[in-house]
PDB file of C-alpha atoms in Angstrom:
ATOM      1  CA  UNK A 530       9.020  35.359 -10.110  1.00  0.00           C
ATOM      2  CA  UNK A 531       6.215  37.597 -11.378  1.00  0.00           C
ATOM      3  CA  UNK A 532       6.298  34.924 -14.134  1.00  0.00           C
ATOM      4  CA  UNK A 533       5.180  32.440 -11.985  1.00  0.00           C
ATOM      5  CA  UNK A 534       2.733  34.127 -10.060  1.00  0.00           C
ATOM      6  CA  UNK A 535       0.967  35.004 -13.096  1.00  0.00           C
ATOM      7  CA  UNK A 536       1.104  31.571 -14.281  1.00  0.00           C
ATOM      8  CA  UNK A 537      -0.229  30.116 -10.738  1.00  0.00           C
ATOM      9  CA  UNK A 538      -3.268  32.890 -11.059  1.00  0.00           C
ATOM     10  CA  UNK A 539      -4.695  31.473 -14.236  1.00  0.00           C
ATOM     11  CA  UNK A 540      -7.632  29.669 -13.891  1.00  0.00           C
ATOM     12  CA  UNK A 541      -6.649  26.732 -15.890  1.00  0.00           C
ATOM     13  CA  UNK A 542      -3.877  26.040 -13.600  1.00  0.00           C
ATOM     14  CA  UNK A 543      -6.431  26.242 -10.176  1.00  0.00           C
ATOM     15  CA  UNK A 544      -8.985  24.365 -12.658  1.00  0.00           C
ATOM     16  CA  UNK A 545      -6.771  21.432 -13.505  1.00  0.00           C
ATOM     17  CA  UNK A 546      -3.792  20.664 -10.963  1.00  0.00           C
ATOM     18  CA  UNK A 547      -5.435  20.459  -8.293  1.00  0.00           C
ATOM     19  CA  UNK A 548      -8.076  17.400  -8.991  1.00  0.00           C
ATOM     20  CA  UNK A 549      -4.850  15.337  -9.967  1.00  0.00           C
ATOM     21  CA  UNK A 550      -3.570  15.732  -6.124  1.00  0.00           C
ATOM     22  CA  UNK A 551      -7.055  14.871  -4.650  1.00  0.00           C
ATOM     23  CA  UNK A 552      -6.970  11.181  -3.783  1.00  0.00           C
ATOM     24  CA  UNK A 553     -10.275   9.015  -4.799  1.00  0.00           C
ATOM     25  CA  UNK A 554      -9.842   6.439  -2.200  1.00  0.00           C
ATOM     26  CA  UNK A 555      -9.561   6.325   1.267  1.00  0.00           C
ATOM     27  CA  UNK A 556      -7.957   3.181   2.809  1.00  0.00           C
ATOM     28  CA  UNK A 557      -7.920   1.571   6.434  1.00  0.00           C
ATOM     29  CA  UNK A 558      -6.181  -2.161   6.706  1.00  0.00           C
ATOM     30  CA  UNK A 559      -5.770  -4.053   9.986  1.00  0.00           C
ATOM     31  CA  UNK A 560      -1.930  -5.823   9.820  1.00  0.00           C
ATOM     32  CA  UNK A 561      -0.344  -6.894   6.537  1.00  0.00           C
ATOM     33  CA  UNK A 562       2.929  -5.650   6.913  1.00  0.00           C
ATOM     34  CA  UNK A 563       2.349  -1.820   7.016  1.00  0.00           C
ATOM     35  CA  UNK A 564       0.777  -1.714  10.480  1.00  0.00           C
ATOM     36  CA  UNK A 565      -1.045  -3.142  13.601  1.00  0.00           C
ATOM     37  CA  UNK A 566      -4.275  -0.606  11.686  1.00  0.00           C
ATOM     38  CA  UNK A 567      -3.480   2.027   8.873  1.00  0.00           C
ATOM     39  CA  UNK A 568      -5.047   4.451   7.130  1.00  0.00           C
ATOM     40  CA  UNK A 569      -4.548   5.800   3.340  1.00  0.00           C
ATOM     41  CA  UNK A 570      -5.395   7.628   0.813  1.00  0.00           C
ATOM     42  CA  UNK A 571      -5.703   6.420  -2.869  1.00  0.00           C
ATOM     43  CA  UNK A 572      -5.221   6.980  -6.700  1.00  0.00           C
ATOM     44  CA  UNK A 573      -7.165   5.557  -9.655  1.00  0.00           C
ATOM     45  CA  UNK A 574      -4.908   4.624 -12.383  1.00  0.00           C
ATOM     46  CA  UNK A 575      -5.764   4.064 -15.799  1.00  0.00           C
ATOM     47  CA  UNK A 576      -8.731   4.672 -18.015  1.00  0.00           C
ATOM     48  CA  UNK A 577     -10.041   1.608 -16.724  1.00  0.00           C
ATOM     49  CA  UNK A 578      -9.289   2.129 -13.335  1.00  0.00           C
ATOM     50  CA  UNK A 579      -8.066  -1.444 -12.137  1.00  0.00           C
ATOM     51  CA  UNK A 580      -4.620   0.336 -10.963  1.00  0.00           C
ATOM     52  CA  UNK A 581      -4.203   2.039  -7.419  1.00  0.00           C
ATOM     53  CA  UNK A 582      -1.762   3.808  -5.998  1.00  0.00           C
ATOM     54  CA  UNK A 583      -2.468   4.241  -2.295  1.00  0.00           C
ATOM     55  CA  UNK A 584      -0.254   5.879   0.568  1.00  0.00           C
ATOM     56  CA  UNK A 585      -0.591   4.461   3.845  1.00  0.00           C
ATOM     57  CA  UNK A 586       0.260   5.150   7.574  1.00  0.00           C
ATOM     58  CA  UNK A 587       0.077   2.794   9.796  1.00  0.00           C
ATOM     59  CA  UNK A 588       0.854   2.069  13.509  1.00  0.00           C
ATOM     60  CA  UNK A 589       1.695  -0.526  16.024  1.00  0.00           C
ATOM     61  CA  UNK A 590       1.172  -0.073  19.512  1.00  0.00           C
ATOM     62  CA  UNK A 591       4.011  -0.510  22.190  1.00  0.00           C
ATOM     63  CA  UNK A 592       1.474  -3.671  23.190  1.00  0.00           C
ATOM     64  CA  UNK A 593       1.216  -5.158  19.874  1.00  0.00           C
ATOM     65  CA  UNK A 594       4.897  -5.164  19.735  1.00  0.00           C
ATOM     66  CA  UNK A 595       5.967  -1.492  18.595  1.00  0.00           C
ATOM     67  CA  UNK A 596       5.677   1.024  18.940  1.00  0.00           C
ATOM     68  CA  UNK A 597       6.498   1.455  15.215  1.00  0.00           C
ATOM     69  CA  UNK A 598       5.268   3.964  12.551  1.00  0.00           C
ATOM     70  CA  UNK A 599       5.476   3.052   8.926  1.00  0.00           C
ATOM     71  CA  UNK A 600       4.524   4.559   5.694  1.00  0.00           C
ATOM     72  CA  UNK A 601       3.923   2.696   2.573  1.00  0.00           C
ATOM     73  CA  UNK A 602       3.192   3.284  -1.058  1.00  0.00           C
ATOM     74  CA  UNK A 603       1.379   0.614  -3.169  1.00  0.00           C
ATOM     75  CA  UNK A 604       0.853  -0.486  -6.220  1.00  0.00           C
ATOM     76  CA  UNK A 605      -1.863  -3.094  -7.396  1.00  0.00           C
ATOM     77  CA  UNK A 606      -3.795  -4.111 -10.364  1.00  0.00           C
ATOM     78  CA  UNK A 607      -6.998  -5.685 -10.879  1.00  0.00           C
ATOM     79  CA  UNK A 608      -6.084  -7.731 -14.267  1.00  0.00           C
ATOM     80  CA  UNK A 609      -9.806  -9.854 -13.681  1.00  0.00           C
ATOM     81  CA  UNK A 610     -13.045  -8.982 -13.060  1.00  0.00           C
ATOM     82  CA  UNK A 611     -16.047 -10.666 -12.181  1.00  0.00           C
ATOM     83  CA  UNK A 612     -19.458  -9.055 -12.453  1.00  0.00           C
ATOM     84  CA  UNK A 613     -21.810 -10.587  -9.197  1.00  0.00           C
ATOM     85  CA  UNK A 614     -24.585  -8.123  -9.506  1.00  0.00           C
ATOM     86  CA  UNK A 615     -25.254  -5.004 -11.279  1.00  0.00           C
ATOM     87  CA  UNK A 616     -23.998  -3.086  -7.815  1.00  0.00           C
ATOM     88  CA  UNK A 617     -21.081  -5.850  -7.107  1.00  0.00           C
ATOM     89  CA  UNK A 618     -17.713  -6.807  -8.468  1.00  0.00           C
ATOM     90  CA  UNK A 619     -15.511  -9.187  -7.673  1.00  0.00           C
ATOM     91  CA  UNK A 620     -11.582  -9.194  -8.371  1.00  0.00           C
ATOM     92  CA  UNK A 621     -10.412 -12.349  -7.627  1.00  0.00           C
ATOM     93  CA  UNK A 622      -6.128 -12.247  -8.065  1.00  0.00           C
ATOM     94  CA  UNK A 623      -4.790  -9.130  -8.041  1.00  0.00           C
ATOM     95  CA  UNK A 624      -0.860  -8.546  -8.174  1.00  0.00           C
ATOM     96  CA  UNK A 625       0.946  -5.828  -6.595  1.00  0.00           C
ATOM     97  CA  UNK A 626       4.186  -4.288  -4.795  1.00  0.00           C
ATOM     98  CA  UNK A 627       4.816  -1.863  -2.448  1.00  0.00           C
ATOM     99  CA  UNK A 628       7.603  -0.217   0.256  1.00  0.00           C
ATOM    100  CA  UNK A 629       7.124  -0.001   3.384  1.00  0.00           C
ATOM    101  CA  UNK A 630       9.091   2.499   5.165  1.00  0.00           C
ATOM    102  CA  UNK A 631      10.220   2.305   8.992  1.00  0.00           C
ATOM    103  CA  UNK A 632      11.120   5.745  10.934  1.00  0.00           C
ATOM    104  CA  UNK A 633      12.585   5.979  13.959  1.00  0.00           C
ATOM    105  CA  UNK A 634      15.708   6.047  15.272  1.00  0.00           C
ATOM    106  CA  UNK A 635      15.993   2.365  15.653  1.00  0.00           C
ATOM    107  CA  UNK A 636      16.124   2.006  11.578  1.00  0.00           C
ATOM    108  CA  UNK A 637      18.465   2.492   9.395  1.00  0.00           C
ATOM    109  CA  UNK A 638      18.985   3.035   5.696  1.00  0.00           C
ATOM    110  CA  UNK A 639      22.626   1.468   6.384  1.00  0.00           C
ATOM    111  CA  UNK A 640      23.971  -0.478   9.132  1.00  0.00           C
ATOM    112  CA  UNK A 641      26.549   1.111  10.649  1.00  0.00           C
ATOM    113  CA  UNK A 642      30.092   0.815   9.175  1.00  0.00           C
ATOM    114  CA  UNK A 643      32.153   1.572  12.594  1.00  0.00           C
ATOM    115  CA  UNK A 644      30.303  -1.274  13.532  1.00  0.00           C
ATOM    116  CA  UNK A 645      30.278  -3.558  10.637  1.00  0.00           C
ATOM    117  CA  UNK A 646      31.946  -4.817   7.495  1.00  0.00           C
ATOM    118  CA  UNK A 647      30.804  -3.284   4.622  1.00  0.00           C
ATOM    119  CA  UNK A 648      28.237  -5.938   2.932  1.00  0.00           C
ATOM    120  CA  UNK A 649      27.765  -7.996   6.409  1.00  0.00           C
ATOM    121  CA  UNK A 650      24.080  -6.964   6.805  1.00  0.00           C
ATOM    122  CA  UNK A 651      22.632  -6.371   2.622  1.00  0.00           C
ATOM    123  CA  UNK A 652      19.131  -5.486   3.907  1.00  0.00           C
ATOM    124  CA  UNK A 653      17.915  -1.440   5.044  1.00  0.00           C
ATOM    125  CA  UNK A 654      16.517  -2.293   8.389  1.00  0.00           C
ATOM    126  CA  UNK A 655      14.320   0.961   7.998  1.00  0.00           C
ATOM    127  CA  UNK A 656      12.903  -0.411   3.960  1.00  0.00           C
ATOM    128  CA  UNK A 657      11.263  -3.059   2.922  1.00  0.00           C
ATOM    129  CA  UNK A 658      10.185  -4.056  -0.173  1.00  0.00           C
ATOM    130  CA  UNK A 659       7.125  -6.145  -1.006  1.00  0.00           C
ATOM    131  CA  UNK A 660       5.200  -8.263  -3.512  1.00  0.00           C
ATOM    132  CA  UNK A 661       1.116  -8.466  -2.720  1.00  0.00           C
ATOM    133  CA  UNK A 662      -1.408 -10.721  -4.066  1.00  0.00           C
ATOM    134  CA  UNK A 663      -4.630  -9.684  -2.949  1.00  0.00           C
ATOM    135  CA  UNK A 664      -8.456 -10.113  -3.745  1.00  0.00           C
ATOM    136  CA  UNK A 665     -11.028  -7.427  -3.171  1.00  0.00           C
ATOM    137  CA  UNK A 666     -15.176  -7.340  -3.644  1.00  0.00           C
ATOM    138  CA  UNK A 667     -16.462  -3.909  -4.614  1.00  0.00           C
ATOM    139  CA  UNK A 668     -20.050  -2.373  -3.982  1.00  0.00           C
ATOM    140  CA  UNK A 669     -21.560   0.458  -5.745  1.00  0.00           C
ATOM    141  CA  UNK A 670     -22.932   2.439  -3.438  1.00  0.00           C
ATOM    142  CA  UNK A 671     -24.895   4.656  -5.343  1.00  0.00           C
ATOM    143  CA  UNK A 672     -26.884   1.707  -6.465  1.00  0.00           C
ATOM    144  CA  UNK A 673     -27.092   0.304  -2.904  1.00  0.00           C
ATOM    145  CA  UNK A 674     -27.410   3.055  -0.978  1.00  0.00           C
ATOM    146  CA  UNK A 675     -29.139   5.631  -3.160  1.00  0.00           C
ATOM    147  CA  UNK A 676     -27.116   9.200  -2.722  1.00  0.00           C
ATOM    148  CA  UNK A 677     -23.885  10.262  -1.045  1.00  0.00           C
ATOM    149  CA  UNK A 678     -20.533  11.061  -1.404  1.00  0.00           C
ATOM    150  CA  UNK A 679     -19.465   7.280  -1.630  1.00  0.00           C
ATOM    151  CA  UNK A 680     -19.555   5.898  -4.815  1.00  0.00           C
ATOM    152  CA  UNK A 681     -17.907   2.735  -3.966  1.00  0.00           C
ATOM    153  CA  UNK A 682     -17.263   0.406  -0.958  1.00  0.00           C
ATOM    154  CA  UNK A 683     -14.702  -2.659  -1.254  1.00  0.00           C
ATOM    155  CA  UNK A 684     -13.596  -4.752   1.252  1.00  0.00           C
ATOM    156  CA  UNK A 685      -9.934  -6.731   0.336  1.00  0.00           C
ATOM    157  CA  UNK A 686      -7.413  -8.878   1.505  1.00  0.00           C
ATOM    158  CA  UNK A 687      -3.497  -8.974   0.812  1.00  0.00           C
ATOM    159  CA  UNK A 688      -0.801 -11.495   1.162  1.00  0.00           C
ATOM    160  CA  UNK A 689       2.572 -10.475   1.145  1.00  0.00           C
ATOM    161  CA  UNK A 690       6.066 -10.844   1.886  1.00  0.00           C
ATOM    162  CA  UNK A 691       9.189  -8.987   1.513  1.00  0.00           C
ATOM    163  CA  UNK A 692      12.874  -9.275   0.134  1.00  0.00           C
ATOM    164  CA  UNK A 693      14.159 -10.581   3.524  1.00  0.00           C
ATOM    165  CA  UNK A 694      11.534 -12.935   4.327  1.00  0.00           C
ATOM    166  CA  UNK A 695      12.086 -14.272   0.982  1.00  0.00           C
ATOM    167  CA  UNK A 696      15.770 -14.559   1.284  1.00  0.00           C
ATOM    168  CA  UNK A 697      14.979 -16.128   4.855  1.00  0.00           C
ATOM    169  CA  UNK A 698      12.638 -18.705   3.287  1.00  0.00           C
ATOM    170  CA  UNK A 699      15.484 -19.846   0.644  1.00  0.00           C
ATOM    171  CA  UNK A 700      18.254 -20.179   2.805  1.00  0.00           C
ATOM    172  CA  UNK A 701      16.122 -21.823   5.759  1.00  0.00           C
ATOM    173  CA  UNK A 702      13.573 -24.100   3.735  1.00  0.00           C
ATOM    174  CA  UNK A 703      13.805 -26.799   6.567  1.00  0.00           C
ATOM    175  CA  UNK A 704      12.723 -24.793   9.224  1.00  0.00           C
ATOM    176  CA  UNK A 705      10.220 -22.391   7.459  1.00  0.00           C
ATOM    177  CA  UNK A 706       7.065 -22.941   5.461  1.00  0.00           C
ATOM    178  CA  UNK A 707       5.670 -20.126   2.901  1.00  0.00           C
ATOM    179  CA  UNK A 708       3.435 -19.638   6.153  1.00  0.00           C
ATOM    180  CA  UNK A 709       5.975 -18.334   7.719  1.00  0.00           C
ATOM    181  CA  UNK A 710       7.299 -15.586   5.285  1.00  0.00           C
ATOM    182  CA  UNK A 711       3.311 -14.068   4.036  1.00  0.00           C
ATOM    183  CA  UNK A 712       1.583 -11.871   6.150  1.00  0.00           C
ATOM    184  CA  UNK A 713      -2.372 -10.878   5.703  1.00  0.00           C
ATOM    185  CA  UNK A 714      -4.090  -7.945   5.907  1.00  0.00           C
ATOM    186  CA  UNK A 715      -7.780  -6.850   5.721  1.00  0.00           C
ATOM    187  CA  UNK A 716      -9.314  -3.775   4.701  1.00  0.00           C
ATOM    188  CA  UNK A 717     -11.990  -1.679   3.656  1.00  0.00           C
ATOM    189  CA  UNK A 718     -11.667   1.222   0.490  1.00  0.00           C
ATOM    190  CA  UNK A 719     -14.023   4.018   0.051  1.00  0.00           C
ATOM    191  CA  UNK A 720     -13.889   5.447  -3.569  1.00  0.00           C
ATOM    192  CA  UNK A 721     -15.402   9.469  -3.940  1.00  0.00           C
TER     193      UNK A 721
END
């Protein structure tokens, strides 16, 4: 114990550790899948910084057909750029995949097998997981703007559907176009 505390103590441990936990993003979407609205917080990844990994919570009201609460985590990279202006950027396909994560006591990780056979229902009614395409135009706000703690401004949207709506689609191609099984979202990421 007095091991660790000494090791905790030491300046490179206060110095270093902590700047990996602070998040470089933060993140608020209206809809796509995670949420009537949502708000995140996100992490650079890579040295050239065209991965995120954002955590989101999002909400829907009772009104809007909840009242759920959902957390995500998310995944996407920015494989293309295109250069607008010296203070603009534009990624125009950018893959990605997340899970979205229902709570409540409505949702399940299993159905239940009083109720059930075992295998009737494959799907978690509580998880989901997703595949996102999305496109996203980033502004350097230093250049823009002049000072401040915001160093960039993007504003994105996502498509994306999930394992069941997929599955759905398949099984039901008559009666459902790829309208059916992609959601959208829009949102708006400050990078620090």
């Amino acid at each position: 114990m007095i091991t660790i505390i000494f090791f905790l103590q030491s300046g490179k441990v206060f110095s270093q550790f902590p700047e990996i936990l602070i998040p470089k993003d933060v993140i608020v979407q209206h809809a796509g899948s995670i949420g009537y609205f949502s708000v995140g917080a996100g992490y650079r990844l890579f040295k050239n910084k065209r991965g995120n990994l954002d955590f989101n919570y999002g909400f829907v009201p009772e009104n809007k057909g909840g009242a759920l609460h959902i957390i995500s985590a998310k995944f996407v990279y920015r494989p293309f750029e295109i250069k607008l202006k010296d203070w603009a950027k534009f990624y125009p396909l950018n893959p990605g995949a997340f899970v979205s994560y229902h709570y409540g006591k409505e949702f399940d990780f299993y159905w239940d097998k009083s109720q059930y056979d075992e295998g009737y229902y494959w799907w978690s009614s509580a998880i989901r997981p997703h595949i996102s395409f999305s496109n996203e135009i980033k502004l350097d706000s230093k250049k823009l703007f002049g000072g401040g703690k915001i160093k960039s401004l993007s504003i994105y949207s996502e498509f994306n559907t999930n394992d069941l709506y997929m599955v759905s689609y398949v099984l039901n191609t008559k009666d459902l176009s790829l309208t059916d099984i992609f959601k959208l979202g829009i949102g708006i990421r400050a990078g620090f």
